[in-house]
Coordinates of C-alpha atoms in Angstrom, one line a residue:
M293 CA 62.0 88.0 107.0
A294 CA 62.6 89.7 103.7
R295 CA 60.8 88.3 100.7
P296 CA 63.1 87.2 97.9
S297 CA 62.9 89.2 94.7
R298 CA 62.0 87.7 91.3
Q299 CA 65.6 88.3 90.2
T300 CA 67.0 86.2 93.1
L301 CA 64.7 83.2 92.3
G302 CA 64.6 83.4 88.5
L303 CA 66.5 80.9 86.3
P304 CA 69.6 82.0 84.5
S305 CA 68.9 83.7 81.2
A306 CA 69.9 82.4 77.9
T307 CA 72.5 85.2 77.7
S308 CA 74.1 84.3 80.9
L309 CA 74.3 80.7 80.0
R310 CA 76.0 81.4 76.7
R311 CA 78.5 83.6 78.5
L312 CA 79.3 80.8 80.9
H313 CA 80.2 78.6 77.9
G314 CA 82.4 81.3 76.4
H315 CA 79.9 82.9 74.0
S316 CA 79.7 86.6 74.1
Q317 CA 77.3 87.1 71.1
L318 CA 73.7 87.8 72.0
A319 CA 70.9 85.5 70.7
P320 CA 68.6 87.0 68.1
S321 CA 65.3 88.5 69.4
P322 CA 62.0 86.8 68.6
V323 CA 61.0 89.8 66.3
S324 CA 64.2 89.4 64.3
A325 CA 63.6 85.6 63.8
F326 CA 60.0 86.2 62.7
R327 CA 61.1 88.7 60.1
K328 CA 63.6 86.2 58.7
S329 CA 61.0 83.4 58.6
G330 CA 58.6 85.7 56.8
A331 CA 61.2 86.5 54.2
V332 CA 61.8 82.8 53.5
L333 CA 58.1 82.1 53.1
L334 CA 57.7 85.0 50.6
L335 CA 60.7 83.7 48.6
A336 CA 59.1 80.1 48.5
A337 CA 55.8 81.5 47.4
A338 CA 57.4 83.5 44.7
V339 CA 59.0 80.3 43.3
A340 CA 56.0 78.0 43.7
L341 CA 53.3 80.3 42.3
P342 CA 54.6 80.2 38.6
C343 CA 55.0 76.4 38.9
V344 CA 51.4 76.0 40.0
V345 CA 50.1 78.2 37.1
L346 CA 52.2 76.2 34.6
Y347 CA 50.9 72.9 35.9
R348 CA 47.3 74.0 35.8
A349 CA 47.8 75.2 32.2
V350 CA 49.2 71.8 31.1
V351 CA 46.5 69.8 32.9
S352 CA 43.7 71.9 31.4
N353 CA 45.0 71.3 27.9
A354 CA 45.7 67.6 28.3
P355 CA 43.4 65.1 26.5
P356 CA 40.8 63.4 28.6
P357 CA 41.6 59.9 29.9
V358 CA 40.3 56.9 27.9
Q359 CA 37.0 55.7 29.2
I360 CA 36.6 51.9 29.7
D361 CA 32.9 51.9 30.7
W362 CA 30.6 50.6 28.0
D363 CA 28.9 53.4 26.0
R364 CA 25.8 51.6 24.8
R365 CA 25.0 54.3 22.3
L366 CA 28.4 53.8 20.6
W367 CA 27.6 50.2 19.9
R368 CA 24.1 50.9 18.7
E369 CA 25.3 53.5 16.3
W370 CA 28.4 51.6 15.2
D371 CA 28.5 50.6 11.5
P372 CA 31.1 47.9 10.9
P373 CA 33.4 48.3 7.9
S374 CA 32.5 46.3 4.9
P375 CA 34.7 43.2 4.5
P376 CA 36.8 42.8 1.4
V377 CA 34.7 41.5 -1.5
L378 CA 35.7 38.3 -3.2
V379 CA 35.6 37.8 -7.0
P380 CA 36.7 34.8 -9.0
E381 CA 40.0 35.1 -10.8
P382 CA 41.8 32.2 -12.6
E383 CA 45.2 31.1 -11.4
E384 CA 47.9 29.8 -13.8
D385 CA 46.7 26.2 -13.3
G386 CA 43.2 27.2 -14.2
V387 CA 41.7 26.8 -10.7
L388 CA 39.3 29.6 -9.8
N389 CA 40.7 31.4 -6.8
P390 CA 38.4 34.2 -5.5
I391 CA 40.5 37.0 -4.2
S392 CA 39.6 40.1 -2.3
A393 CA 38.6 43.3 -4.1
D394 CA 37.6 46.7 -2.8
D395 CA 34.0 46.9 -3.9
P396 CA 31.9 47.2 -0.8
D397 CA 28.7 47.0 -2.7
C398 CA 29.3 43.4 -3.9
D399 CA 27.1 40.9 -2.0
Y400 CA 29.3 37.7 -2.3
P401 CA 27.1 36.1 -5.0
Q402 CA 29.3 33.0 -5.1
L403 CA 28.9 32.6 -1.3
G404 CA 25.2 32.8 -1.4
Q405 CA 24.9 30.1 -4.0
L406 CA 27.4 27.9 -2.2
L407 CA 25.5 28.2 1.2
Q408 CA 22.2 27.4 -0.5
E409 CA 23.6 24.3 -2.1
A410 CA 25.2 23.1 1.1
S411 CA 22.5 24.0 3.6
M412 CA 20.0 21.7 5.4
D413 CA 16.3 22.2 5.0
N414 CA 16.3 24.7 7.9
K415 CA 19.1 26.8 6.3
T416 CA 21.8 25.5 8.6
V417 CA 25.4 24.9 7.4
I418 CA 28.5 23.5 9.0
L419 CA 31.6 25.8 8.5
T420 CA 35.3 25.3 9.1
T421 CA 38.3 27.3 8.0
L422 CA 41.5 26.2 6.4
N423 CA 44.9 27.5 5.5
A424 CA 47.8 25.8 3.6
A425 CA 49.5 24.7 6.8
W426 CA 46.5 22.5 7.8
A427 CA 45.7 21.5 4.2
T428 CA 48.6 19.2 3.3
P429 CA 47.7 15.5 2.7
G430 CA 47.5 13.6 6.0
S431 CA 47.2 16.8 8.0
V432 CA 44.4 18.3 10.0
I433 CA 41.8 18.7 7.3
D434 CA 42.0 15.0 6.4
L435 CA 41.5 13.9 10.0
F436 CA 38.6 16.3 10.3
I437 CA 36.7 15.0 7.3
D438 CA 37.6 11.4 8.1
S439 CA 36.0 11.8 11.6
F440 CA 32.6 12.5 9.9
R441 CA 32.9 9.2 8.1
R442 CA 33.8 7.2 11.2
G443 CA 31.4 8.8 13.6
I444 CA 27.9 7.7 14.6
G445 CA 25.3 9.4 12.5
T446 CA 27.7 12.0 11.2
S447 CA 28.5 10.7 7.7
S448 CA 25.4 12.5 6.3
L449 CA 26.5 15.8 7.9
V450 CA 29.6 16.2 5.8
K451 CA 27.5 17.1 2.7
H452 CA 26.5 20.3 4.6
L453 CA 30.1 21.3 5.3
V454 CA 31.5 24.4 3.7
I455 CA 35.3 24.8 4.0
I456 CA 36.5 28.5 4.0
S457 CA 40.0 28.7 2.7
F458 CA 42.3 31.5 3.7
D459 CA 44.7 31.2 0.8
G460 CA 45.0 29.8 -2.7
K461 CA 46.8 26.6 -1.8
A462 CA 44.2 25.7 0.8
Y463 CA 41.4 26.4 -1.7
K464 CA 43.1 24.2 -4.3
R465 CA 43.5 21.3 -1.8
C466 CA 39.9 21.7 -0.7
A467 CA 38.6 21.5 -4.2
E468 CA 40.4 18.1 -4.5
I469 CA 38.7 16.5 -1.5
H470 CA 35.4 18.3 -0.9
P471 CA 32.6 19.8 -3.1
Y472 CA 31.9 23.0 -1.1
C473 CA 34.9 25.3 -0.9
F474 CA 35.0 29.1 -0.6
A475 CA 38.2 31.2 -0.8
L476 CA 38.4 34.1 1.6
V477 CA 41.7 35.7 0.6
T478 CA 42.7 39.1 2.1
D479 CA 44.8 41.6 0.2
N480 CA 48.4 41.9 1.2
V481 CA 48.0 39.2 4.0
D482 CA 49.5 35.8 3.7
F483 CA 47.5 33.3 5.8
S484 CA 49.1 30.2 4.2
Q485 CA 51.7 29.5 6.9
E486 CA 51.1 28.1 10.3
K487 CA 50.0 30.9 12.6
R488 CA 51.4 30.5 16.1
F489 CA 49.1 31.4 18.9
L490 CA 48.7 35.2 19.6
T491 CA 51.1 36.2 16.8
A492 CA 49.9 39.2 14.7
G493 CA 49.1 36.8 11.8
Y494 CA 47.1 34.5 14.1
L495 CA 45.1 37.4 15.5
E496 CA 44.3 38.9 12.1
M497 CA 43.2 35.5 10.8
M498 CA 40.9 34.9 13.8
W499 CA 39.2 38.3 13.5
R500 CA 38.9 37.9 9.7
R501 CA 37.1 34.6 10.4
L502 CA 34.7 36.2 12.9
D503 CA 33.7 39.0 10.6
F504 CA 33.0 36.5 7.8
L505 CA 30.7 34.5 10.2
R506 CA 28.7 37.7 10.7
L507 CA 28.2 37.9 7.0
V508 CA 26.8 34.3 6.9
L509 CA 24.3 35.3 9.6
E510 CA 23.3 38.4 7.6
K511 CA 22.6 36.1 4.6
G512 CA 20.0 34.3 6.7
Y513 CA 21.9 31.1 7.5
N514 CA 22.3 29.4 10.8
F515 CA 25.7 27.7 11.2
I516 CA 27.7 25.3 13.3
F517 CA 31.3 26.6 13.2
S518 CA 33.9 24.0 14.0
D519 CA 37.6 24.4 14.0
A520 CA 39.3 21.8 11.8
D521 CA 41.2 20.4 14.8
I522 CA 38.0 19.0 16.2
I523 CA 37.1 15.3 15.8
W524 CA 33.4 14.6 15.3
F525 CA 31.9 11.4 16.8
R526 CA 28.2 12.0 16.9
S527 CA 25.6 14.6 15.7
P528 CA 25.6 17.6 18.0
F529 CA 22.1 18.6 17.2
P530 CA 20.3 16.7 20.0
H531 CA 22.4 18.6 22.6
F532 CA 21.7 22.1 21.3
Y533 CA 19.2 24.2 23.3
P534 CA 16.1 25.3 21.4
D535 CA 16.0 28.7 23.1
G536 CA 19.7 29.6 22.5
D537 CA 20.6 32.2 19.9
F538 CA 24.4 31.7 20.5
Q539 CA 25.7 28.4 21.8
I540 CA 29.4 27.9 22.4
A541 CA 31.7 25.1 23.6
C542 CA 33.9 25.5 26.7
D543 CA 37.5 25.1 27.9
H544 CA 36.0 24.7 31.3
Y545 CA 32.3 24.0 32.1
V546 CA 31.0 24.8 35.5
G547 CA 27.8 22.7 35.2
N548 CA 25.2 25.3 34.2
A549 CA 24.5 26.3 30.6
T550 CA 23.7 29.9 31.5
D551 CA 26.5 30.6 34.0
L552 CA 28.8 33.3 32.7
R553 CA 31.6 31.8 34.7
N554 CA 31.9 29.1 32.0
I555 CA 35.2 29.6 30.1
A556 CA 34.1 29.6 26.4
N557 CA 36.1 28.3 23.5
G558 CA 35.4 29.9 20.1
G559 CA 36.4 26.9 18.2
F560 CA 32.9 25.3 18.2
N561 CA 29.6 27.2 18.3
Y562 CA 26.1 26.9 17.0
V563 CA 24.5 30.3 16.0
K564 CA 21.0 31.0 14.8
S565 CA 20.5 33.7 12.2
N566 CA 18.4 36.5 13.7
N567 CA 18.7 40.2 14.7
Q568 CA 20.2 39.4 18.1
S569 CA 23.0 37.2 16.8
T570 CA 23.9 39.5 13.9
E571 CA 24.0 42.5 16.2
F572 CA 26.1 40.5 18.7
Y573 CA 28.7 39.6 16.0
K574 CA 29.0 43.3 15.1
F575 CA 29.6 44.1 18.7
W576 CA 32.1 41.3 19.2
Y577 CA 34.1 42.2 16.1
S578 CA 34.1 45.9 17.0
S579 CA 35.3 45.0 20.5
R580 CA 38.7 44.0 19.1
L581 CA 39.5 47.8 19.1
R582 CA 38.7 48.0 22.8
Y583 CA 41.0 44.9 23.6
P584 CA 43.9 45.2 21.2
G585 CA 46.3 42.2 21.3
Y586 CA 43.6 39.7 22.4
H587 CA 42.0 37.1 20.1
D588 CA 38.3 36.6 19.6
Q589 CA 37.9 33.9 22.3
D590 CA 39.4 36.1 25.0
V591 CA 37.4 39.1 23.9
F592 CA 34.2 37.0 24.1
N593 CA 35.0 36.0 27.6
F594 CA 35.3 39.8 28.4
I595 CA 32.2 41.0 26.7
K596 CA 29.8 38.3 27.7
H597 CA 29.3 40.3 30.9
A598 CA 28.5 43.6 29.0
P599 CA 25.1 45.1 29.6
Y600 CA 24.7 45.5 25.9
V601 CA 24.5 41.8 25.3
T602 CA 21.4 41.8 27.6
D603 CA 20.0 44.9 25.9
I604 CA 19.9 43.3 22.4
G605 CA 18.1 40.2 23.8
L606 CA 20.8 37.6 23.0
T607 CA 20.4 34.3 24.7
I608 CA 23.8 32.6 25.3
K609 CA 24.1 29.0 26.2
F610 CA 27.3 27.2 27.1
L611 CA 27.7 23.6 25.9
S612 CA 28.8 20.9 28.3
T613 CA 32.2 19.3 28.0
T614 CA 30.4 16.0 28.5
Y615 CA 29.3 16.2 24.9
F616 CA 31.7 18.8 23.5
G617 CA 35.0 18.0 25.1
G618 CA 38.6 18.8 24.4
I619 CA 42.1 18.4 25.7
C620 CA 41.5 21.3 28.1
E621 CA 38.6 19.3 29.7
P622 CA 38.0 15.9 28.0
S623 CA 34.6 14.3 27.9
G624 CA 34.5 11.6 30.5
D625 CA 31.8 9.5 28.7
F626 CA 32.6 7.8 25.4
N627 CA 28.9 6.9 25.1
E628 CA 27.8 10.5 25.0
V629 CA 30.7 12.5 23.5
C630 CA 30.0 14.3 20.2
T631 CA 33.3 16.2 19.6
M632 CA 36.8 16.4 20.9
H633 CA 38.9 19.4 20.3
A634 CA 42.7 19.7 20.3
N635 CA 42.6 22.8 22.4
C636 CA 45.1 23.7 25.1
C637 CA 47.7 22.7 22.5
V638 CA 50.4 24.8 20.8
G639 CA 52.0 23.8 17.5
L640 CA 50.7 21.9 14.5
Q641 CA 52.8 18.7 15.1
S642 CA 51.6 18.5 18.7
K643 CA 48.0 18.8 17.5
L644 CA 48.4 16.2 14.8
H645 CA 50.0 13.7 17.2
D646 CA 47.2 14.0 19.8
L647 CA 44.4 14.1 17.2
R648 CA 45.6 10.8 15.8
I649 CA 45.6 9.3 19.3
I650 CA 42.0 10.5 19.7
M651 CA 41.0 8.8 16.5
E652 CA 42.8 5.6 17.6
D653 CA 40.9 5.7 20.9
W654 CA 37.6 6.1 19.1
R655 CA 38.3 3.2 16.7
D656 CA 39.2 1.0 19.8
Y657 CA 36.0 2.1 21.5
M658 CA 33.9 1.3 18.3
S659 CA 35.5 -2.2 18.1
M660 CA 34.4 -3.1 21.7
P661 CA 31.4 -5.3 22.3
P662 CA 28.2 -3.4 23.4
S663 CA 28.5 -4.8 27.0
L664 CA 31.9 -3.3 27.5
K665 CA 30.8 0.0 26.0
E666 CA 27.9 0.3 28.4
F667 CA 30.3 -0.5 31.3
G668 CA 32.1 2.7 30.4
A669 CA 35.6 1.4 31.3
F670 CA 37.4 3.4 28.7
S671 CA 39.4 6.6 28.8
W672 CA 41.3 8.9 26.5
R673 CA 45.1 8.6 26.2
V674 CA 45.5 12.3 25.6
P675 CA 47.0 14.7 26.3
Q676 CA 50.4 13.5 25.2
N677 CA 52.3 16.1 23.1
C678 CA 49.7 18.7 23.9
R679 CA 50.4 18.5 27.6
C680 CA 47.1 20.3 28.5
N681 CA 48.8 23.7 29.0
N682 CA 45.4 25.4 29.7
L683 CA 45.8 28.0 27.0
G684 CA 42.4 27.3 25.6
I685 CA 43.4 27.2 21.9

């Protein structure tokens, strides 16, 4: 039997199939297709090569990205700008109103004398700040000073209070109600109006305050700084830590004085004057450039984790809300509370309303018989207008 040939068993060719479907044109050979593909690739390379060269040129000339890691040498070598210098100048009504000047060599002689007169034997002063919006009669500053008179063991502390005024009206009002007033007025900046939270004016005022506190430390004075929207009930000194360089109140306290998870509130702090605290305040103030748009309290909660804080040897202690409470986290014990802060509250009128309620609650507590006080069946009626919005202000 004859063996079939390859041609007999082979499959139809592509040419024969195309002819069956009415196509008479032959398919291109593999060599021809390869040549066309090569031409396409060469054309693509010719177009792409100049683009690559141009991209590399642009990238190589671009500025380096901003580094967010802490450069410790930067902070060691950083020299903070000198604050505006204040000199006395009479207003039309004859009241001396120190205003800012541009003499960086002046050493605030009026401030040094004032701190010396107001300080305790251990060179500790109590500081607060004031602008015209909080200085009107019956407003925040009156409630603040009145709380010292109504507190337990606090009436003697008010003689160590220095009120730092941000504008001429606040300074004039301070001089009417308190012996120790200092005007910290900044050129071309009006701090007299109410500053809403996180507005440009609010931020500038907070950072101005912080840099001033650094100056107080450099003059050798320890201080308690207290916002004026804080009511004082008892002396805070028994609850300060002897080994703490920087001690700060909290919006939220986690139960441990050294735990960095505590959410600090810059409205109340106790700071010892030493190299560590002074260096920290420089670092804190300079960090505003790294975190633009944030206020000092937020920036503190960022930088408390920075290795530089450990490097300079600063000991931070967070104060319990049992003793230093606020609307964010009220103290639960009237028998222990030292201060209550109208934090977590936006707007002057809301603060005033709830501060007055806090004062009423304290008067009611003080009028109770000792047996009921010890029982502890008493609670705050705030927040009301403040609504505890957890802003921490």
